[in-house]
């Protein structure tokens, strides 16, 4: 019998949610048809043919119940967006069973083969004889020339811990007339272990005495193995989900502890009490909650009256990225307070990242604003240059040379200067702010070009907070693929 994947699709693709729902419906219909056949077969318990039919129906019920359980788990896996292990029985088997049971057709050995390997046995208590089907010999790995196992010999083929179970089932069947329904493991002559499911009943004489016992034995080794793999896979996925949730919580807590504590607008005064710079910033998370990255923004007034503005992005996500970001941002603040110029500061950050225990790459932008002369000194490390908006138009500042942080030992970074004027707006951002679009998109273009297009809107803004709101309304999309930071400074 071909595997379900080959039977259903030449590309062996697993079924989607709709296909699984259809299979569940078919399995339920088959279950009802088998129940109908089972109801008809119990009318004459003395007819050996009807007893055999009932045994096959019981076997089909077991298989269909197992199939329904697995299909339900597969559908649940689709609902949770969680990969689930492939199941051993699929739509091909369901269609084959559907064909054989349609119209209450009596099951036969071929139908049982479609559902799973099964054999039959009958033990005569009067003669101490036994009769086995050919398939049962194959399940036990025996040759018909070896003859069937008697009820006394059968337990010796079982795992020692399963022998008591079989003894109790057989005793209950022969003494108390109870049906047999249980599983045990057998060790074949070649040393291989198989798990079998046994269902059976006693046969009584006219006086009510037990004269024989029949049984249908099904090899469920592959089924139980797939169930075990499924359980282990689901347990593993659950452990990974819990670990991911813990890591995300730690990453969020670390990020909140490191990023600037101020929310909303921030004003830096200059000598004499007047405002030198009006600031606003925001962290924009990715739509996928697990992607907590290494993006940062910061603004602080330095001891000499100048101001530090910085944004950056360390590669990776999770605790490793946020901890690396925390290290870089802490070092950057300390060196800026110590008076390092932006170019020298970038070189020191590169050396720090190059010698870190966990190698990583990062882009960064560092600006130092001198309010007395309204001059911006800045350097960059593989990062988008600041955007300058003035009188309703915008442009990208010419970037000095600077490679990614951590890309090369001993790298040096150039520095540029820009004269600013009252009312100028600086926009610093990380590259996740403007999601990339397909080249044929009508508004496609580079991140800088698309940001510069909002220059007329920013011209009417009264504060940095107004500018930030306009940028967020335009670019804070619900399906953001990556996190981002944006920092806006309005020159007074």
Short mmCIF file of N, CA and C in Angstrom, two decimals, residues 268-271 299-308 332-340 345 368-371:
data_model
loop_
_atom_site.label_atom_id
_atom_site.label_comp_id
_atom_site.label_asym_id
_atom_site.label_seq_id
_atom_site.Cartn_x
_atom_site.Cartn_y
_atom_site.Cartn_z
N UNK A 268 16.26 70.00 25.56
CA UNK A 268 17.59 70.29 26.10
C UNK A 268 17.77 71.80 26.14
N UNK A 269 18.01 72.37 27.32
CA UNK A 269 18.23 73.82 27.39
C UNK A 269 19.67 74.17 27.02
N UNK A 270 19.86 75.41 26.66
CA UNK A 270 21.21 75.90 26.46
C UNK A 270 21.51 77.00 27.48
N UNK A 271 22.69 77.51 27.45
CA UNK A 271 23.10 78.51 28.42
C UNK A 271 22.18 79.72 28.33
N UNK A 299 19.41 59.96 23.63
CA UNK A 299 19.70 61.40 23.57
C UNK A 299 20.02 61.84 24.99
N UNK A 300 21.11 62.54 25.17
CA UNK A 300 21.49 63.01 26.48
C UNK A 300 22.33 64.27 26.37
N UNK A 301 22.20 65.13 27.37
CA UNK A 301 22.99 66.35 27.41
C UNK A 301 24.30 66.05 28.12
N UNK A 302 25.40 66.50 27.53
CA UNK A 302 26.73 66.20 28.04
C UNK A 302 27.23 67.31 28.96
N UNK A 303 28.25 67.03 29.77
CA UNK A 303 28.71 68.01 30.75
C UNK A 303 29.14 69.34 30.16
N UNK A 304 29.65 69.37 28.93
CA UNK A 304 30.11 70.63 28.33
C UNK A 304 29.00 71.42 27.66
N UNK A 305 27.75 70.97 27.80
CA UNK A 305 26.62 71.68 27.21
C UNK A 305 26.21 71.17 25.85
N UNK A 306 27.03 70.33 25.22
CA UNK A 306 26.64 69.73 23.94
C UNK A 306 25.65 68.59 24.18
N UNK A 307 25.11 68.06 23.10
CA UNK A 307 24.09 67.00 23.20
C UNK A 307 24.52 65.80 22.37
N UNK A 308 24.25 64.60 22.89
CA UNK A 308 24.51 63.35 22.19
C UNK A 308 23.21 62.83 21.60
N UNK A 332 28.89 53.60 24.89
CA UNK A 332 28.74 54.83 24.11
C UNK A 332 28.45 56.02 25.02
N UNK A 333 27.58 55.86 25.99
CA UNK A 333 27.26 56.94 26.91
C UNK A 333 28.50 57.35 27.72
N UNK A 334 29.21 56.34 28.20
CA UNK A 334 30.39 56.65 29.01
C UNK A 334 31.45 57.40 28.22
N UNK A 335 31.71 56.95 26.99
CA UNK A 335 32.75 57.61 26.19
C UNK A 335 32.31 58.99 25.74
N UNK A 336 31.00 59.18 25.49
CA UNK A 336 30.51 60.51 25.12
C UNK A 336 30.66 61.49 26.28
N UNK A 337 30.36 61.03 27.50
CA UNK A 337 30.53 61.88 28.68
C UNK A 337 32.01 62.21 28.88
N UNK A 338 32.89 61.29 28.52
CA UNK A 338 34.33 61.52 28.65
C UNK A 338 34.86 62.49 27.62
N UNK A 339 34.04 62.86 26.63
CA UNK A 339 34.43 63.89 25.67
C UNK A 339 34.90 63.37 24.33
N UNK A 340 34.78 62.07 24.03
CA UNK A 340 35.23 61.56 22.73
C UNK A 340 34.36 62.12 21.61
N UNK A 345 34.75 57.89 18.89
CA UNK A 345 33.82 57.07 19.66
C UNK A 345 33.45 55.81 18.88
N UNK A 368 26.97 64.68 17.70
CA UNK A 368 27.25 65.57 18.82
C UNK A 368 26.88 66.99 18.36
N UNK A 369 25.88 67.55 19.04
CA UNK A 369 25.37 68.87 18.63
C UNK A 369 25.90 69.94 19.58
N UNK A 370 26.54 70.98 18.96
CA UNK A 370 27.05 72.13 19.71
C UNK A 370 26.03 73.25 19.60
N UNK A 371 25.27 73.54 20.68
CA UNK A 371 24.17 74.50 20.56
C UNK A 371 24.63 75.94 20.34
#
